XYZ file of C-alpha atoms in Angstrom:
782
model
C 12.982 -37.364 4.674
C 11.198 -34.157 5.658
C 10.538 -31.740 2.792
C 11.463 -28.133 3.495
C 8.344 -25.990 3.164
C 9.942 -22.538 3.166
C 10.955 -21.836 -0.411
C 8.508 -24.363 -1.851
C 6.100 -23.104 -4.588
C 2.931 -24.237 -2.813
C -0.433 -23.485 -4.383
C -2.433 -21.325 -2.007
C -4.663 -23.146 0.456
C -7.265 -20.406 0.393
C -7.725 -20.250 -3.370
C -10.104 -23.180 -3.829
C -12.603 -21.480 -1.558
C -12.050 -17.981 -2.855
C -12.126 -18.801 -6.554
C -15.252 -20.937 -6.363
C -17.203 -18.356 -4.368
C -17.592 -20.540 -1.268
C -16.556 -17.633 0.847
C -17.717 -14.717 2.939
C -17.450 -11.267 1.458
C -19.097 -8.655 3.630
C -21.846 -8.084 1.061
C -22.688 -11.816 1.149
C -23.532 -11.633 4.833
C -27.030 -11.260 6.187
C -28.475 -10.877 9.671
C -32.039 -11.371 10.892
C -34.013 -8.169 10.479
C -31.244 -6.535 8.485
C -31.872 -3.127 6.921
C -30.011 -1.321 4.151
C -28.599 2.194 4.196
C -27.853 4.476 1.267
C -26.216 7.883 1.466
C -27.191 11.088 -0.266
C -23.996 12.736 -1.448
C -23.154 16.308 -2.227
C -23.230 17.299 -5.908
C -21.124 20.347 -5.085
C -17.406 20.601 -4.372
C -17.789 23.404 -1.834
C -20.944 24.831 -0.313
C -22.726 25.724 2.901
C -25.668 23.522 3.789
C -28.606 25.799 4.576
C -31.386 23.201 4.771
C -31.831 19.439 4.769
C -35.371 17.992 4.804
C -35.585 14.195 5.012
C -39.321 14.032 5.800
C -40.261 13.156 2.238
C -38.058 10.077 2.334
C -39.426 8.926 5.684
C -42.951 8.679 4.253
C -42.058 6.296 1.430
C -42.878 2.550 1.500
C -40.155 0.383 3.007
C -38.288 3.309 4.569
C -37.585 2.798 8.248
C -35.654 5.989 8.958
C -33.825 8.886 7.367
C -31.275 11.205 8.925
C -29.365 14.361 8.103
C -25.943 15.230 9.381
C -27.556 17.558 11.894
C -29.559 14.615 13.301
C -26.290 12.778 14.045
C -24.136 15.782 14.946
C -24.093 15.116 18.676
C -22.812 11.549 18.377
C -20.839 11.103 15.151
C -17.601 12.738 16.308
C -14.772 13.424 13.856
C -12.982 10.931 11.644
C -9.468 10.387 13.006
C -6.093 11.426 11.640
C -3.474 9.273 13.368
C -0.388 10.927 11.924
C 0.071 14.564 13.052
C 3.352 14.942 11.206
C 4.313 18.319 12.688
C 3.446 20.162 15.870
C 1.511 22.783 13.947
C -0.246 20.530 11.425
C -3.815 21.664 10.755
C -6.286 18.827 11.377
C -9.810 20.124 10.703
C -12.873 18.485 12.212
C -14.186 15.869 9.830
C -17.745 14.755 10.615
C -18.628 11.451 8.923
C -21.789 13.123 7.621
C -21.570 16.812 6.735
C -23.499 19.135 9.043
C -22.928 22.728 7.934
C -20.552 22.606 4.964
C -19.502 20.219 2.185
C -15.969 20.262 0.832
C -15.913 17.687 -1.979
C -18.338 16.130 -4.409
C -19.540 12.873 -2.878
C -19.469 13.927 0.783
C -22.446 12.388 2.621
C -25.155 14.859 3.671
C -28.056 12.512 4.544
C -29.019 8.848 4.568
C -32.021 6.562 4.196
C -32.492 3.214 5.938
C -34.954 0.866 4.253
C -35.930 -2.770 3.935
C -33.818 -3.178 0.804
C -31.079 -1.151 -0.867
C -33.178 -0.278 -3.925
C -35.940 1.311 -1.865
C -33.300 3.154 0.105
C -31.682 4.397 -3.101
C -35.013 5.503 -4.577
C -35.917 7.358 -1.391
C -32.816 9.537 -1.646
C -34.597 11.463 -4.397
C -37.191 12.629 -1.875
C -34.624 14.384 0.337
C -34.396 18.141 -0.152
C -31.086 19.926 0.387
C -30.371 23.617 -0.127
C -26.784 24.694 -0.728
C -25.100 28.078 -0.750
C -22.248 27.649 -3.248
C -18.691 28.495 -2.225
C -15.636 28.675 -4.501
C -13.982 25.377 -5.363
C -10.254 25.083 -4.650
C -8.654 22.641 -7.079
C -5.150 23.704 -8.068
C -2.460 23.080 -5.444
C -0.291 26.028 -6.414
C -3.236 28.405 -6.534
C -4.476 27.089 -3.177
C -1.275 28.360 -1.550
C -1.716 31.875 -2.928
C -2.663 34.482 -0.264
C -5.867 35.442 -2.080
C -7.096 31.886 -2.638
C -10.560 30.927 -1.340
C -10.236 28.886 1.841
C -11.143 25.227 2.143
C -11.025 25.565 5.938
C -11.028 28.658 8.104
C -7.416 27.977 9.109
C -6.351 28.217 5.468
C -5.233 25.809 2.770
C -1.825 24.780 4.087
C -1.994 21.626 6.190
C 1.707 21.581 7.090
C 5.188 22.221 5.822
C 8.286 20.164 6.582
C 11.957 20.564 5.694
C 14.815 18.063 6.152
C 18.466 18.713 5.246
C 21.463 16.390 5.468
C 24.951 17.480 4.483
C 26.019 20.843 3.060
C 23.454 21.275 0.307
C 24.696 24.734 -0.683
C 28.243 23.437 -1.154
C 26.954 20.516 -3.207
C 25.321 22.839 -5.724
C 27.958 25.589 -5.621
C 29.967 25.484 -8.860
C 28.526 22.067 -9.746
C 29.512 21.260 -13.366
C 26.073 19.793 -14.032
C 22.727 20.811 -12.557
C 19.567 19.084 -13.771
C 16.211 20.561 -12.841
C 12.835 19.002 -13.585
C 9.237 19.179 -12.404
C 7.189 15.982 -12.449
C 3.524 15.416 -11.695
C 2.213 12.385 -9.868
C -1.360 12.255 -11.067
C -4.259 11.465 -8.756
C -5.220 7.775 -8.785
C -8.339 5.902 -7.660
C -7.752 2.523 -5.979
C -9.961 -0.078 -7.642
C -10.127 -3.217 -5.541
C -12.011 -6.184 -6.963
C -14.418 -6.098 -4.016
C -16.114 -2.750 -3.399
C -16.256 -1.519 0.185
C -19.058 -2.914 2.311
C -20.093 -2.578 5.957
C -22.559 -4.493 8.134
C -23.191 -3.359 11.718
C -25.254 -5.180 14.329
C -25.971 -4.814 18.037
C -27.607 -6.837 20.766
C -28.262 -3.647 22.698
C -25.088 -3.944 24.732
C -22.249 -4.838 22.379
C -21.600 -4.208 18.705
C -20.224 -6.205 15.793
C -18.992 -4.598 12.612
C -18.204 -6.687 9.556
C -16.261 -4.653 7.027
C -14.054 -5.041 3.972
C -11.011 -3.642 5.739
C -7.253 -4.077 5.914
C -7.155 -2.908 9.541
C -9.761 -4.536 11.821
C -7.684 -3.999 14.963
C -6.833 -0.367 14.264
C -10.440 0.243 13.242
C -11.756 -1.150 16.517
C -9.639 1.287 18.519
C -10.591 4.217 16.331
C -14.302 3.403 16.411
C -14.163 3.470 20.188
C -12.333 6.807 20.180
C -14.665 8.342 17.594
C -18.058 7.114 18.845
C -17.441 6.794 22.583
C -18.548 3.142 22.546
C -16.196 1.250 24.909
C -13.599 -0.711 22.967
C -14.393 -3.975 24.750
C -17.965 -3.657 23.523
C -16.909 -3.550 19.857
C -16.012 -6.549 17.721
C -14.646 -5.907 14.227
C -14.548 -8.679 11.645
C -12.763 -8.408 8.309
C -14.009 -11.535 6.539
C -12.612 -12.448 3.140
C -11.468 -9.144 1.650
C -11.173 -8.816 -2.098
C -8.176 -6.538 -2.397
C -7.259 -3.286 -0.743
C -4.056 -1.690 -2.099
C -4.291 0.862 0.725
C -7.866 1.884 -0.089
C -9.135 -0.185 2.846
C -6.421 1.069 5.204
C -8.884 3.568 6.553
C -11.489 4.497 9.149
C -14.298 5.424 6.798
C -17.340 7.599 7.288
C -19.548 4.669 6.325
C -18.071 2.396 8.998
C -18.694 4.968 11.717
C -22.174 5.822 10.455
C -23.322 2.209 10.083
C -22.297 1.543 13.674
C -24.173 4.621 14.901
C -27.245 3.822 12.796
C -27.391 0.273 14.132
C -27.319 1.749 17.625
C -30.076 4.229 16.725
C -32.364 1.701 15.029
C -31.540 -1.327 17.157
C -31.318 -3.518 14.055
C -28.492 -4.609 11.750
C -27.641 -2.122 8.995
C -25.673 -2.845 5.814
C -24.137 -0.640 3.139
C -22.329 -1.671 -0.035
C -20.935 0.910 -2.394
C -21.523 0.993 -6.106
C -18.445 1.318 -8.275
C -19.292 4.926 -9.152
C -19.891 5.717 -5.490
C -16.545 4.145 -4.715
C -14.680 6.241 -7.263
C -16.138 9.328 -5.608
C -15.571 8.370 -1.996
C -12.783 5.806 -1.593
C -9.709 7.801 -0.699
C -7.511 8.652 -3.667
C -3.781 8.153 -4.079
C -0.621 10.015 -5.165
C -1.356 13.598 -6.424
C 1.961 15.395 -5.999
C 3.945 18.055 -7.799
C 7.649 17.210 -7.549
C 10.284 19.861 -8.196
C 13.732 18.242 -8.232
C 17.238 19.654 -8.679
C 20.258 17.386 -8.951
C 23.884 18.522 -8.876
C 26.591 16.303 -10.308
C 30.216 16.265 -11.391
C 31.125 16.043 -15.054
C 31.709 12.280 -14.709
C 28.155 11.751 -13.466
C 28.852 11.442 -9.738
C 25.948 12.914 -7.759
C 26.850 15.741 -5.422
C 23.471 16.739 -4.061
C 19.723 16.421 -4.492
C 16.990 18.933 -3.666
C 13.359 17.818 -3.502
C 10.385 20.128 -3.084
C 6.969 18.491 -2.993
C 3.505 19.950 -2.997
C 1.081 17.224 -1.955
C -2.686 17.380 -2.333
C -4.342 16.328 0.923
C -7.825 16.761 -0.498
C -10.522 18.254 1.708
C -9.589 16.554 5.009
C -6.828 14.598 6.685
C -7.827 10.948 6.870
C -6.101 8.297 8.958
C -2.594 8.641 7.451
C -3.042 11.412 4.873
C -0.349 13.911 5.929
C 2.319 11.245 6.415
C 1.996 9.519 3.036
C 4.230 11.935 1.064
C 6.747 11.840 3.914
C 7.190 8.076 3.548
C 9.207 9.000 0.490
C 11.399 11.486 2.315
C 14.098 8.879 2.973
C 13.696 7.217 -0.415
C 14.427 9.974 -2.935
C 18.132 9.261 -2.482
C 17.301 5.609 -3.269
C 20.352 3.377 -3.864
C 22.662 6.275 -4.614
C 25.514 7.895 -2.730
C 25.654 11.675 -2.525
C 27.156 14.412 -0.370
C 24.009 16.329 0.540
C 20.245 16.021 0.424
C 17.378 18.400 1.066
C 13.715 17.442 1.233
C 10.754 19.729 1.654
C 7.039 19.004 1.537
C 3.951 21.181 1.803
C 0.579 19.556 2.314
C -2.303 21.455 0.720
C -6.061 21.314 1.234
C -8.284 21.308 -1.870
C -11.976 20.644 -2.410
C -11.392 17.098 -3.655
C -11.683 13.640 -2.164
C -8.942 13.226 0.466
C -5.839 11.288 -0.457
C -4.185 8.587 1.617
C -2.193 5.366 1.215
C -2.175 3.689 -2.186
C 0.056 0.709 -2.957
C 3.574 1.793 -2.078
C 2.439 4.945 -0.250
C 5.088 7.593 -0.887
C 7.790 5.187 -2.001
C 6.583 4.878 -5.652
C 6.446 8.660 -5.877
C 10.007 9.001 -4.585
C 11.360 6.215 -6.784
C 9.718 7.755 -9.824
C 11.317 11.113 -9.070
C 14.882 9.898 -8.589
C 14.817 7.316 -11.395
C 13.518 9.893 -13.858
C 16.275 12.257 -12.708
C 18.942 9.606 -13.227
C 17.816 9.251 -16.839
C 17.816 13.017 -17.245
C 21.339 13.209 -15.820
C 22.454 10.510 -18.245
C 20.946 12.438 -21.158
C 22.633 15.636 -20.019
C 26.001 13.843 -20.007
C 25.288 11.776 -23.127
C 25.888 8.690 -21.012
C 24.140 5.323 -20.909
C 21.450 5.425 -18.189
C 22.801 2.252 -16.591
C 26.346 3.593 -16.521
C 25.346 6.718 -14.614
C 23.590 4.517 -12.092
C 26.620 2.249 -11.699
C 28.790 5.264 -10.915
C 26.552 6.245 -8.027
C 24.988 3.199 -6.440
C 26.071 1.583 -3.184
C 28.272 -1.405 -3.966
C 27.576 -4.773 -2.402
C 30.783 -4.767 -0.342
C 29.713 -1.484 1.321
C 26.718 -2.970 3.173
C 25.547 -2.222 5.778
C 25.408 1.334 4.478
C 23.958 4.444 6.103
C 22.444 6.687 3.451
C 22.481 10.466 3.271
C 18.909 10.472 4.608
C 19.944 8.469 7.674
C 18.595 4.986 6.973
C 20.924 2.011 7.287
C 20.472 -0.507 4.479
C 21.449 -3.887 5.881
C 22.091 -5.934 2.731
C 21.850 -5.871 -1.032
C 23.601 -6.471 -4.305
C 22.499 -4.003 -6.965
C 25.224 -5.181 -9.335
C 24.035 -8.780 -9.339
C 20.368 -7.913 -9.849
C 21.199 -5.539 -12.690
C 23.527 -7.940 -14.480
C 20.910 -10.673 -14.320
C 18.239 -8.312 -15.656
C 20.470 -7.171 -18.521
C 21.139 -10.749 -19.529
C 17.449 -11.685 -19.578
C 16.490 -8.464 -21.349
C 19.055 -8.562 -24.150
C 19.996 -4.964 -23.442
C 22.820 -4.540 -25.963
C 20.799 -6.088 -28.773
C 17.858 -3.774 -28.053
C 20.134 -0.717 -27.981
C 21.478 -1.737 -31.404
C 17.951 -2.089 -32.753
C 17.061 1.298 -31.286
C 19.992 2.937 -33.053
C 18.997 1.317 -36.321
C 15.398 2.545 -36.049
C 16.582 6.062 -35.304
C 18.939 6.022 -38.259
C 16.159 4.818 -40.571
C 13.638 7.346 -39.271
C 11.249 4.523 -38.429
C 7.877 6.012 -37.396
C 7.724 3.386 -34.629
C 10.540 4.210 -32.252
C 12.000 1.867 -29.644
C 12.482 3.107 -26.084
C 14.351 1.393 -23.236
C 13.532 2.204 -19.629
C 15.517 1.459 -16.485
C 14.476 1.416 -12.855
C 16.979 0.378 -10.203
C 14.965 0.716 -7.030
C 14.987 0.053 -3.354
C 12.202 0.568 -0.849
C 11.736 1.000 2.867
C 9.146 -1.569 3.889
C 8.074 -3.755 6.758
C 6.488 -0.656 8.263
C 7.172 -1.564 11.830
C 9.778 -0.234 14.230
C 7.656 1.331 16.948
C 10.506 3.496 18.203
C 11.125 4.961 14.753
C 7.411 5.423 14.118
C 7.169 7.286 17.398
C 9.997 9.591 16.372
C 7.971 10.372 13.250
C 4.860 11.218 15.316
C 2.981 8.184 13.980
C -0.082 7.466 16.074
C 0.623 3.797 16.842
C 3.354 1.192 17.086
C 4.439 -1.180 14.376
C 4.700 -4.457 16.271
C 2.726 -7.536 15.304
C 1.212 -10.386 17.275
C 1.113 -14.107 16.662
C -0.233 -17.127 18.488
C 0.312 -20.848 17.956
C -2.107 -23.354 19.472
C -1.185 -27.040 19.655
C -4.468 -28.970 19.591
C -4.784 -32.303 21.434
C -4.834 -34.311 18.197
C -1.583 -32.759 17.026
C -3.077 -30.285 14.626
C -2.095 -26.627 14.805
C -4.071 -23.407 14.870
C -2.182 -20.217 14.060
C -3.692 -16.873 15.027
C -2.205 -13.816 13.354
C -2.792 -10.124 13.922
C -1.976 -9.499 10.277
C -5.200 -9.373 8.268
C -4.904 -10.540 4.636
C -6.722 -9.241 1.590
C -5.170 -11.396 -1.104
C -1.557 -11.883 0.013
C -1.762 -15.608 0.800
C -1.143 -15.414 4.541
C -2.803 -18.777 5.219
C -0.405 -20.584 2.905
C 2.784 -18.741 3.820
C 2.162 -18.917 7.557
C 1.449 -22.650 7.233
C 4.788 -23.130 5.489
C 6.659 -21.229 8.193
C 4.987 -23.175 11.002
C 5.379 -26.530 9.255
C 9.154 -26.084 9.141
C 9.404 -24.594 12.624
C 7.397 -27.331 14.364
C 7.889 -30.244 11.995
C 4.169 -30.776 11.456
C 2.526 -31.383 8.080
C 1.542 -28.335 6.040
C -1.984 -29.752 5.736
C -2.376 -29.981 9.533
C -2.161 -26.213 10.042
C -5.000 -23.711 9.931
C -4.628 -19.934 10.147
C -7.173 -17.650 11.850
C -7.246 -13.929 11.228
C -9.297 -10.786 10.745
C -11.650 -11.084 13.735
C -10.852 -9.091 16.856
C -12.718 -11.656 18.963
C -10.327 -14.384 17.763
C -7.142 -12.545 16.850
C -7.447 -10.156 19.758
C -4.229 -8.202 19.107
C -2.703 -6.898 15.941
C -1.548 -3.942 13.870
C -2.907 -5.360 10.588
C -1.716 -5.276 6.989
C -0.055 -2.500 4.978
C 3.427 -1.302 4.097
C 4.718 -4.777 3.089
C 4.837 -5.668 6.773
C 2.838 -8.904 6.882
C 5.672 -11.396 6.502
C 8.584 -9.431 7.922
C 6.651 -8.491 11.054
C 3.551 -10.696 11.316
C 5.204 -13.830 9.983
C 8.116 -13.383 12.366
C 5.721 -13.004 15.315
C 4.268 -16.397 14.388
C 7.771 -17.871 14.090
C 8.637 -16.491 17.543
C 5.492 -18.113 18.955
C 6.628 -21.431 17.433
C 9.928 -21.116 19.258
C 8.053 -20.661 22.538
C 5.933 -23.740 21.792
C 9.125 -25.746 21.312
C 10.584 -24.380 24.541
C 7.523 -25.592 26.464
C 7.506 -28.910 24.638
C 11.194 -29.443 25.427
C 10.522 -29.243 29.172
C 7.683 -31.757 28.897
C 9.677 -34.063 26.630
C 12.604 -34.074 29.063
C 10.250 -35.002 31.890
C 8.666 -37.860 29.954
C 12.015 -39.129 28.640
C 13.660 -38.742 32.039
C 16.550 -36.636 30.811
C 17.814 -33.096 30.977
C 16.307 -30.614 28.494
C 19.877 -29.885 27.408
C 20.235 -33.521 26.260
C 17.423 -33.159 23.720
C 17.745 -32.275 20.079
C 14.796 -31.220 17.932
C 14.554 -32.265 14.323
C 11.655 -32.823 11.923
C 9.078 -32.406 14.668
C 10.661 -34.824 17.158
C 12.604 -34.315 20.396
C 15.240 -37.026 20.712
C 17.737 -37.839 23.413
C 21.115 -37.365 21.802
C 22.737 -40.638 20.806
C 19.556 -42.701 21.263
C 16.344 -43.566 19.401
C 14.275 -42.449 22.360
C 12.040 -39.481 21.551
C 8.636 -37.857 21.422
C 6.990 -36.049 18.544
C 5.580 -32.629 19.182
C 2.109 -34.029 18.431
C 2.556 -36.640 21.141
C 3.623 -33.922 23.518
C 0.541 -31.876 22.645
C -1.670 -34.801 23.640
C 0.350 -35.372 26.800
C -0.169 -31.733 27.746
C -3.884 -32.098 27.065
C -4.335 -35.179 29.269
C -2.068 -33.649 31.918
C -1.596 -37.068 33.520
C 2.147 -36.686 33.886
C 3.245 -33.076 33.853
C 6.290 -31.677 35.620
C 5.514 -29.614 38.690
C 4.621 -26.035 37.788
C 4.044 -26.769 34.078
C 0.716 -25.728 32.563
C -1.447 -28.177 30.648
C -0.803 -26.551 27.269
C 1.918 -25.833 24.771
C 0.109 -22.846 23.249
C 2.238 -19.732 23.001
C 1.974 -16.108 21.953
C 4.602 -13.667 20.764
C 4.872 -10.054 19.702
C 7.586 -8.963 17.295
C 8.796 -5.405 16.833
C 11.841 -5.203 14.543
C 14.582 -2.686 15.191
C 14.579 -1.331 11.658
C 12.871 -1.523 8.290
C 13.679 -3.979 5.541
C 15.023 -2.930 2.153
C 14.185 -5.058 -0.876
C 15.621 -3.904 -4.170
C 15.852 -4.840 -7.800
C 16.247 -3.819 -11.411
C 13.320 -3.557 -13.810
C 13.866 -3.048 -17.533
C 11.164 -2.132 -20.026
C 11.189 -1.866 -23.813
C 8.377 0.029 -25.515
C 7.441 0.774 -29.081
C 6.025 4.265 -29.603
C 4.193 5.048 -32.823
C 5.152 8.644 -33.513
C 2.245 9.052 -35.944
C -0.488 8.050 -33.470
C 1.170 8.358 -30.050
C 0.326 4.767 -29.181
C 2.710 3.018 -26.788
C 3.063 -0.757 -26.681
C 5.180 -2.558 -24.126
C 7.288 -5.032 -26.033
C 9.185 -6.694 -23.204
C 9.539 -6.340 -19.459
C 12.110 -7.944 -17.146
C 11.943 -7.802 -13.349
C 14.809 -9.056 -11.202
C 14.050 -8.470 -7.539
C 15.923 -9.156 -4.330
C 13.426 -9.629 -1.522
C 15.665 -11.631 0.757
C 14.540 -15.116 1.733
C 11.519 -16.302 -0.250
C 8.804 -18.270 1.532
C 6.690 -19.158 -1.512
C 7.902 -18.346 -5.049
C 4.403 -18.605 -6.534
C 3.040 -16.003 -4.128
C 6.048 -13.765 -4.730
C 5.512 -13.875 -8.484
C 1.820 -13.147 -8.039
C 2.546 -10.147 -5.845
C 5.096 -8.811 -8.301
C 2.838 -9.361 -11.290
C -0.034 -7.493 -9.653
C 2.221 -4.684 -8.487
C 3.784 -4.252 -11.913
C 0.308 -4.102 -13.443
C -0.613 -1.236 -11.120
C 2.626 0.602 -11.839
C 2.133 0.259 -15.583
C -1.432 1.479 -15.111
C -0.168 4.710 -13.561
C 2.393 5.154 -16.318
C 0.035 4.625 -19.248
C -3.648 4.482 -18.266
C -5.064 5.768 -14.977
C -5.914 9.314 -13.905
C -8.636 10.845 -11.743
C -9.855 13.992 -13.472
C -11.881 16.880 -11.999
C -13.539 19.648 -13.968
C -13.304 23.357 -13.157
C -16.224 23.115 -10.695
C -14.703 20.221 -8.783
C -16.823 17.437 -10.294
C -15.054 14.120 -10.656
C -15.314 13.163 -14.318
C -13.891 9.658 -13.930
C -16.636 8.034 -11.880
C -17.128 4.875 -13.949
C -14.934 2.203 -15.486
C -15.795 3.735 -18.850
C -14.105 6.969 -17.769
C -11.388 5.746 -15.426
C -9.231 3.512 -17.587
C -7.918 0.347 -15.974
C -5.723 -1.917 -18.106
C -7.010 -5.371 -18.991
C -4.880 -8.465 -19.412
C -4.692 -7.648 -23.122
C -3.041 -4.305 -22.319
C -0.289 -5.775 -20.151
C 2.912 -7.555 -21.183
C 4.228 -10.951 -20.273
C 6.806 -10.334 -17.580
C 10.072 -12.225 -17.236
C 10.805 -12.731 -13.540
C 13.971 -13.682 -11.725
C 15.510 -13.091 -8.310
C 18.739 -12.575 -6.510
C 18.902 -13.164 -2.771
C 20.513 -10.959 -0.138
C 18.923 -12.063 3.146
C 17.740 -9.375 5.529
C 19.593 -9.173 8.823
C 16.632 -7.600 10.653
C 14.634 -10.805 11.133
C 15.438 -14.493 11.581
C 13.857 -15.560 8.288
C 15.930 -13.114 6.261
C 12.777 -11.954 4.462
C 12.340 -8.399 3.141
C 8.786 -8.003 1.835
C 7.384 -7.894 -1.693
C 3.825 -6.524 -1.728
C 4.708 -3.070 -3.069
C 7.913 -3.746 -4.998
C 6.332 -4.167 -8.428
C 4.381 -0.931 -8.182
C 7.404 1.008 -6.961
C 9.727 -0.205 -9.708
C 7.510 -0.337 -12.775
C 6.186 3.191 -13.236
C 9.595 4.871 -13.780
C 10.766 1.954 -15.932
C 7.839 2.456 -18.311
C 7.948 6.266 -18.400
C 11.730 6.257 -18.843
C 11.191 3.949 -21.812
C 8.568 6.247 -23.352
C 10.787 9.312 -22.919
C 13.793 7.390 -24.256
C 11.872 6.661 -27.442
C 10.944 10.326 -27.828
C 14.213 11.955 -26.768
C 15.493 12.351 -30.361
C 12.494 14.620 -30.911
C 13.604 16.939 -28.099
C 11.104 15.550 -25.581
C 12.381 15.034 -22.030
C 9.083 14.342 -20.259
C 5.515 13.247 -20.882
C 3.085 13.810 -18.066
C 1.518 10.610 -16.742
C -0.451 8.815 -17.870
C 1.456 8.722 -21.148
C -1.679 8.277 -23.214
C -1.560 8.247 -27.034
C -3.023 11.759 -27.053
C -0.378 13.163 -24.682
C 2.451 11.513 -26.584
C 1.053 12.739 -29.918
C 0.575 16.277 -28.624
C 4.121 16.354 -27.252
C 5.400 15.343 -30.676
C 3.278 17.947 -32.437
C 4.452 20.731 -30.131
C 8.093 19.849 -30.732
C 7.485 19.604 -34.470
C 6.053 23.122 -34.451
C 9.202 24.274 -32.684
C 11.279 22.760 -35.463
C 12.504 19.647 -33.619
C 13.250 16.637 -35.821
C 14.866 13.322 -34.922
């Protein structure tokens, strides 16, 4: 009996190699004659460069070369922005190495190439740079003022966009309840386990770039566009990549510069960032001011929602920077029905590190906004937060459902996920305990947070991306090679950085072709091997890349069927395929797909016109997104005397459609929840008044450890997607999207008797304590 692989909790194939260090991170790689590059970075947030003298560095032992931005000005081009979200969006030139002006602390102004990285680092001290200081621009609201200093000559507004659906004025006119709040999404610094690293080499004619990247295929195209090197002369390899979370979804200055320096020197050049360097120069995430107004009837039914965002672009527009806040435009309405919706967003330049995609990319920000507002509406009506959600969410019998923002959700069951979460959480018992603590005036208050989320993921439909002015399609490519001995090679254009592609793809192919899981290998991340792809981000790997592989399997079977019919002397229509074998119906006569692979290889008896191979390729471009959903519940204990918050219990019930590997799903959710909790309670990038980043080390930028995080109770419901044949929906960002509002809602719920309706993230002990002290001074008591 054949065991079904899809749905089986397989341990990951790749882990034995990764966890024991028998692997290839970019920094592990070495090439003959390899040199090391280090970059001198601006200590000023905004200044004109009046002089750069690298001659002192060139004279030091072990230094092979040193360059200023002016030395590379003619060839370095401008880093690309692939998402011009409006016709009039301002996209300033962005040289990889600054030439005449710096606009954030950490921007590269010069470099040294030496025989080892320590000599290169030491030689940076010998470079002389003169700056003419210019005013820093740090506050988003102040940046939009007419008299604000300019980050760029064109001004500080990158773009403005407005979307309206329904009669928003009628929705708010005479509304019995109007709730208005302003929330801040603090700036975050992605902190992947593996720092960024780049190694560039050339044979004088072609170029190879090894890089810790999520997007080797996109990067190859963009390197060609930026540097003028023909695309077919560039090979990009993303070897084992130790995490990304969006931070490696980028065309970085260092990647472009290493390629150009290798061309200049004619030798391989490598750069690996330090953690402090990474905090300064990896693109940052989030950083929004959200002003929300919600109109409702007296029974809690939502009439309309207005959203006004101000989003910090930082100093430049990177690959996807302007579009990231807009990914939430269709998600603020979430799982709720309403009559009208208005969304506006203004992108603002500041003299800070540019922002771009960070796990969830726009969707966590939107979910946070609407889920906080649902709690505020419940408080306004003195209603249970879950009850107000029930009165507004789309019911399971209403799917497919077209939302007020225009997306059509294909499937879901919010009721089932919520009921399961409530049962696991012990909601009623916790509410009773909360009431008791409030009555007793317990200094440690109990708070209960709710997040009923959905997300738009599987970033893919090329037609829809084109309508949004996105600079590329969203298809994905897959290839399946049947080897003569019956083993299988899978080539995927999706490039993993911890998601378990090798294992999941092997499970899909094992079921599709009826070959053993162990007989399948998966190749990825090298543009010379996986020659086509759109890479990994936006929870698209399985629901786009995995489906491309499945489609290629179907083509393999179609070819094999023709060959099997020839060898078995029957019509292809008389064959049935089961457990890897083509059989003539009603007989024991058959051929396994492995036997057919060998027959194609020998080619001794092929039908006329049939090629000597079963290998097949496929490209998949779904017609719409996928929409996972779920309910996350969080209970926290808040010490009102110290401000300390402790998560007591956390339940996550998610509906991600068909599950390929439950172990991988749980791992993805656990990691995502950790990052969402980190935003709620721990992480924040902080700049001083001069534009210096104060959180450049792990001592300053607080990441939670395992001891800071709760045990999570997981469960699932299953509403298969209708947009792909596996019924899968995607899971990589779900935990991050759901967890932040669940935790903050819990903190605010604990503090609401004290008159507190918001605590700015991260809800540190100091911020909670100060909020309590301010309300105490105003005479608020529980």
